[in-house]
Amino acid sequence: MTMTALVAPTVADYEASADLAALLVRTTQDDALSVSAETLRLSCKCAHCTRARFDGRFPATFPGIAITEIGDLGYGLNISFSDGHNRGIYPTPYLLSLAGR
């Protein structure tokens, strides 16, 4: 009996879309995924955003938000946005879940 290990997909490559409105991700399983900048901004789990949600002052939408910078942390991505927010850290499993994977 041969057992095959299941390998979870991980991020192989990433970039912002040409209009900066989405994060384009290619996984190690060669899936091409996309997550809108607004979804990413709304899904930020940093302490600042968590507190803003708790206090009821987190926006319901971020129309026109753009990705301005992407940093690779090894275990995930740090994404900065056009509203000046740069604390968003998206661990790979969370990022892939946002992309519907």
JSON list of C-alpha atoms in Angstrom, two decimals:
[
{"chain": "A", "resi": 1, "resn": "MET", "atom": "CA", "xyz": [0.00, 0.00, 0.00]},
{"chain": "A", "resi": 2, "resn": "THR", "atom": "CA", "xyz": [1.48, 3.31, -1.08]},
{"chain": "A", "resi": 3, "resn": "MET", "atom": "CA", "xyz": [0.50, 6.48, 0.71]},
{"chain": "A", "resi": 4, "resn": "THR", "atom": "CA", "xyz": [0.70, 9.78, -1.09]},
{"chain": "A", "resi": 5, "resn": "ALA", "atom": "CA", "xyz": [1.24, 12.83, 1.05]},
{"chain": "A", "resi": 6, "resn": "LEU", "atom": "CA", "xyz": [-1.10, 15.70, 0.38]},
{"chain": "A", "resi": 7, "resn": "VAL", "atom": "CA", "xyz": [0.85, 18.86, -0.22]},
{"chain": "A", "resi": 8, "resn": "ALA", "atom": "CA", "xyz": [-0.94, 22.09, 0.55]},
{"chain": "A", "resi": 9, "resn": "PRO", "atom": "CA", "xyz": [-0.56, 24.74, -2.11]},
{"chain": "A", "resi": 10, "resn": "THR", "atom": "CA", "xyz": [1.58, 27.69, -1.34]},
{"chain": "A", "resi": 11, "resn": "VAL", "atom": "CA", "xyz": [2.38, 30.94, -3.12]},
{"chain": "A", "resi": 12, "resn": "ALA", "atom": "CA", "xyz": [4.93, 30.50, -5.90]},
{"chain": "A", "resi": 13, "resn": "ASP", "atom": "CA", "xyz": [4.68, 33.99, -7.37]},
{"chain": "A", "resi": 14, "resn": "TYR", "atom": "CA", "xyz": [2.61, 37.14, -6.90]},
{"chain": "A", "resi": 15, "resn": "GLU", "atom": "CA", "xyz": [2.12, 40.62, -8.30]},
{"chain": "A", "resi": 16, "resn": "ALA", "atom": "CA", "xyz": [-0.37, 43.45, -8.28]},
{"chain": "A", "resi": 17, "resn": "SER", "atom": "CA", "xyz": [-2.64, 43.63, -11.30]},
{"chain": "A", "resi": 18, "resn": "ALA", "atom": "CA", "xyz": [-1.85, 46.34, -13.86]},
{"chain": "A", "resi": 19, "resn": "ASP", "atom": "CA", "xyz": [-4.56, 48.60, -12.39]},
{"chain": "A", "resi": 20, "resn": "LEU", "atom": "CA", "xyz": [-3.40, 47.81, -8.80]},
{"chain": "A", "resi": 21, "resn": "ALA", "atom": "CA", "xyz": [-6.96, 46.72, -7.94]},
{"chain": "A", "resi": 22, "resn": "ALA", "atom": "CA", "xyz": [-6.11, 43.06, -7.29]},
{"chain": "A", "resi": 23, "resn": "LEU", "atom": "CA", "xyz": [-3.40, 40.72, -6.10]},
{"chain": "A", "resi": 24, "resn": "LEU", "atom": "CA", "xyz": [-2.57, 38.04, -8.64]},
{"chain": "A", "resi": 25, "resn": "VAL", "atom": "CA", "xyz": [-1.18, 34.84, -7.15]},
{"chain": "A", "resi": 26, "resn": "ARG", "atom": "CA", "xyz": [0.23, 31.72, -8.76]},
{"chain": "A", "resi": 27, "resn": "THR", "atom": "CA", "xyz": [0.43, 28.72, -6.44]},
{"chain": "A", "resi": 28, "resn": "THR", "atom": "CA", "xyz": [2.94, 25.88, -6.38]},
{"chain": "A", "resi": 29, "resn": "GLN", "atom": "CA", "xyz": [0.15, 23.76, -7.89]},
{"chain": "A", "resi": 30, "resn": "ASP", "atom": "CA", "xyz": [0.05, 26.22, -10.82]},
{"chain": "A", "resi": 31, "resn": "ASP", "atom": "CA", "xyz": [-3.33, 27.71, -9.91]},
{"chain": "A", "resi": 32, "resn": "ALA", "atom": "CA", "xyz": [-3.82, 31.32, -10.98]},
{"chain": "A", "resi": 33, "resn": "LEU", "atom": "CA", "xyz": [-5.77, 33.17, -8.29]},
{"chain": "A", "resi": 34, "resn": "SER", "atom": "CA", "xyz": [-6.89, 36.75, -7.81]},
{"chain": "A", "resi": 35, "resn": "VAL", "atom": "CA", "xyz": [-7.99, 38.68, -4.72]},
{"chain": "A", "resi": 36, "resn": "SER", "atom": "CA", "xyz": [-9.33, 42.20, -5.02]},
{"chain": "A", "resi": 37, "resn": "ALA", "atom": "CA", "xyz": [-7.52, 44.97, -3.16]},
{"chain": "A", "resi": 38, "resn": "GLU", "atom": "CA", "xyz": [-10.80, 45.83, -1.45]},
{"chain": "A", "resi": 39, "resn": "THR", "atom": "CA", "xyz": [-11.25, 42.26, -0.19]},
{"chain": "A", "resi": 40, "resn": "LEU", "atom": "CA", "xyz": [-7.69, 42.29, 1.14]},
{"chain": "A", "resi": 41, "resn": "ARG", "atom": "CA", "xyz": [-8.16, 45.67, 2.84]},
{"chain": "A", "resi": 42, "resn": "LEU", "atom": "CA", "xyz": [-11.48, 44.61, 4.38]},
{"chain": "A", "resi": 43, "resn": "SER", "atom": "CA", "xyz": [-9.88, 41.36, 5.59]},
{"chain": "A", "resi": 44, "resn": "CYS", "atom": "CA", "xyz": [-6.89, 42.91, 7.35]},
{"chain": "A", "resi": 45, "resn": "LYS", "atom": "CA", "xyz": [-6.41, 41.39, 10.80]},
{"chain": "A", "resi": 46, "resn": "CYS", "atom": "CA", "xyz": [-3.78, 43.77, 12.16]},
{"chain": "A", "resi": 47, "resn": "ALA", "atom": "CA", "xyz": [-4.27, 45.18, 15.66]},
{"chain": "A", "resi": 48, "resn": "HIS", "atom": "CA", "xyz": [-5.33, 48.58, 14.31]},
{"chain": "A", "resi": 49, "resn": "CYS", "atom": "CA", "xyz": [-8.05, 47.14, 12.06]},
{"chain": "A", "resi": 50, "resn": "THR", "atom": "CA", "xyz": [-9.18, 44.66, 14.70]},
{"chain": "A", "resi": 51, "resn": "ARG", "atom": "CA", "xyz": [-9.58, 47.51, 17.19]},
{"chain": "A", "resi": 52, "resn": "ALA", "atom": "CA", "xyz": [-11.42, 49.66, 14.63]},
{"chain": "A", "resi": 53, "resn": "ARG", "atom": "CA", "xyz": [-13.87, 46.80, 14.05]},
{"chain": "A", "resi": 54, "resn": "PHE", "atom": "CA", "xyz": [-14.34, 46.36, 17.80]},
{"chain": "A", "resi": 55, "resn": "ASP", "atom": "CA", "xyz": [-15.00, 50.10, 18.21]},
{"chain": "A", "resi": 56, "resn": "GLY", "atom": "CA", "xyz": [-17.43, 50.14, 15.26]},
{"chain": "A", "resi": 57, "resn": "ARG", "atom": "CA", "xyz": [-15.33, 52.53, 13.20]},
{"chain": "A", "resi": 58, "resn": "PHE", "atom": "CA", "xyz": [-14.04, 50.17, 10.52]},
{"chain": "A", "resi": 59, "resn": "PRO", "atom": "CA", "xyz": [-15.38, 51.11, 7.06]},
{"chain": "A", "resi": 60, "resn": "ALA", "atom": "CA", "xyz": [-17.80, 48.76, 5.33]},
{"chain": "A", "resi": 61, "resn": "THR", "atom": "CA", "xyz": [-16.13, 49.36, 1.96]},
{"chain": "A", "resi": 62, "resn": "PHE", "atom": "CA", "xyz": [-12.91, 50.72, 0.49]},
{"chain": "A", "resi": 63, "resn": "PRO", "atom": "CA", "xyz": [-13.96, 51.87, -2.99]},
{"chain": "A", "resi": 64, "resn": "GLY", "atom": "CA", "xyz": [-11.07, 52.56, -5.32]},
{"chain": "A", "resi": 65, "resn": "ILE", "atom": "CA", "xyz": [-8.45, 51.14, -2.93]},
{"chain": "A", "resi": 66, "resn": "ALA", "atom": "CA", "xyz": [-5.23, 50.10, -4.64]},
{"chain": "A", "resi": 67, "resn": "ILE", "atom": "CA", "xyz": [-2.26, 47.95, -3.73]},
{"chain": "A", "resi": 68, "resn": "THR", "atom": "CA", "xyz": [0.85, 50.12, -3.47]},
{"chain": "A", "resi": 69, "resn": "GLU", "atom": "CA", "xyz": [3.45, 47.66, -2.22]},
{"chain": "A", "resi": 70, "resn": "ILE", "atom": "CA", "xyz": [3.85, 43.93, -1.57]},
{"chain": "A", "resi": 71, "resn": "GLY", "atom": "CA", "xyz": [6.49, 42.53, 0.75]},
{"chain": "A", "resi": 72, "resn": "ASP", "atom": "CA", "xyz": [7.33, 38.84, 0.93]},
{"chain": "A", "resi": 73, "resn": "LEU", "atom": "CA", "xyz": [7.69, 37.68, 4.55]},
{"chain": "A", "resi": 74, "resn": "GLY", "atom": "CA", "xyz": [8.34, 34.04, 3.67]},
{"chain": "A", "resi": 75, "resn": "TYR", "atom": "CA", "xyz": [5.25, 32.79, 5.50]},
{"chain": "A", "resi": 76, "resn": "GLY", "atom": "CA", "xyz": [2.94, 35.33, 3.85]},
{"chain": "A", "resi": 77, "resn": "LEU", "atom": "CA", "xyz": [2.72, 38.77, 2.33]},
{"chain": "A", "resi": 78, "resn": "ASN", "atom": "CA", "xyz": [2.72, 42.26, 3.81]},
{"chain": "A", "resi": 79, "resn": "ILE", "atom": "CA", "xyz": [0.49, 44.41, 1.63]},
{"chain": "A", "resi": 80, "resn": "SER", "atom": "CA", "xyz": [0.34, 48.22, 1.64]},
{"chain": "A", "resi": 81, "resn": "PHE", "atom": "CA", "xyz": [-2.63, 50.16, 0.30]},
{"chain": "A", "resi": 82, "resn": "SER", "atom": "CA", "xyz": [-3.34, 53.54, -1.25]},
{"chain": "A", "resi": 83, "resn": "ASP", "atom": "CA", "xyz": [-5.08, 54.76, 1.93]},
{"chain": "A", "resi": 84, "resn": "GLY", "atom": "CA", "xyz": [-1.70, 54.60, 3.67]},
{"chain": "A", "resi": 85, "resn": "HIS", "atom": "CA", "xyz": [-2.41, 51.37, 5.57]},
{"chain": "A", "resi": 86, "resn": "ASN", "atom": "CA", "xyz": [0.69, 49.18, 5.55]},
{"chain": "A", "resi": 87, "resn": "ARG", "atom": "CA", "xyz": [0.20, 46.82, 8.51]},
{"chain": "A", "resi": 88, "resn": "GLY", "atom": "CA", "xyz": [-1.67, 44.08, 6.67]},
{"chain": "A", "resi": 89, "resn": "ILE", "atom": "CA", "xyz": [0.07, 40.73, 7.00]},
{"chain": "A", "resi": 90, "resn": "TYR", "atom": "CA", "xyz": [-1.58, 37.88, 5.14]},
{"chain": "A", "resi": 91, "resn": "PRO", "atom": "CA", "xyz": [-0.16, 34.44, 6.05]},
{"chain": "A", "resi": 92, "resn": "THR", "atom": "CA", "xyz": [-0.24, 32.09, 3.06]},
{"chain": "A", "resi": 93, "resn": "PRO", "atom": "CA", "xyz": [-3.16, 29.90, 4.25]},
{"chain": "A", "resi": 94, "resn": "TYR", "atom": "CA", "xyz": [-5.27, 33.00, 5.00]},
{"chain": "A", "resi": 95, "resn": "LEU", "atom": "CA", "xyz": [-4.36, 34.61, 1.67]},
{"chain": "A", "resi": 96, "resn": "LEU", "atom": "CA", "xyz": [-5.29, 31.47, -0.25]},
{"chain": "A", "resi": 97, "resn": "SER", "atom": "CA", "xyz": [-8.57, 31.20, 1.64]},
{"chain": "A", "resi": 98, "resn": "LEU", "atom": "CA", "xyz": [-9.41, 34.78, 0.62]},
{"chain": "A", "resi": 99, "resn": "ALA", "atom": "CA", "xyz": [-8.73, 33.73, -2.97]},
{"chain": "A", "resi": 100, "resn": "GLY", "atom": "CA", "xyz": [-11.20, 30.86, -2.60]},
{"chain": "A", "resi": 101, "resn": "ARG", "atom": "CA", "xyz": [-8.58, 28.14, -2.53]}
]
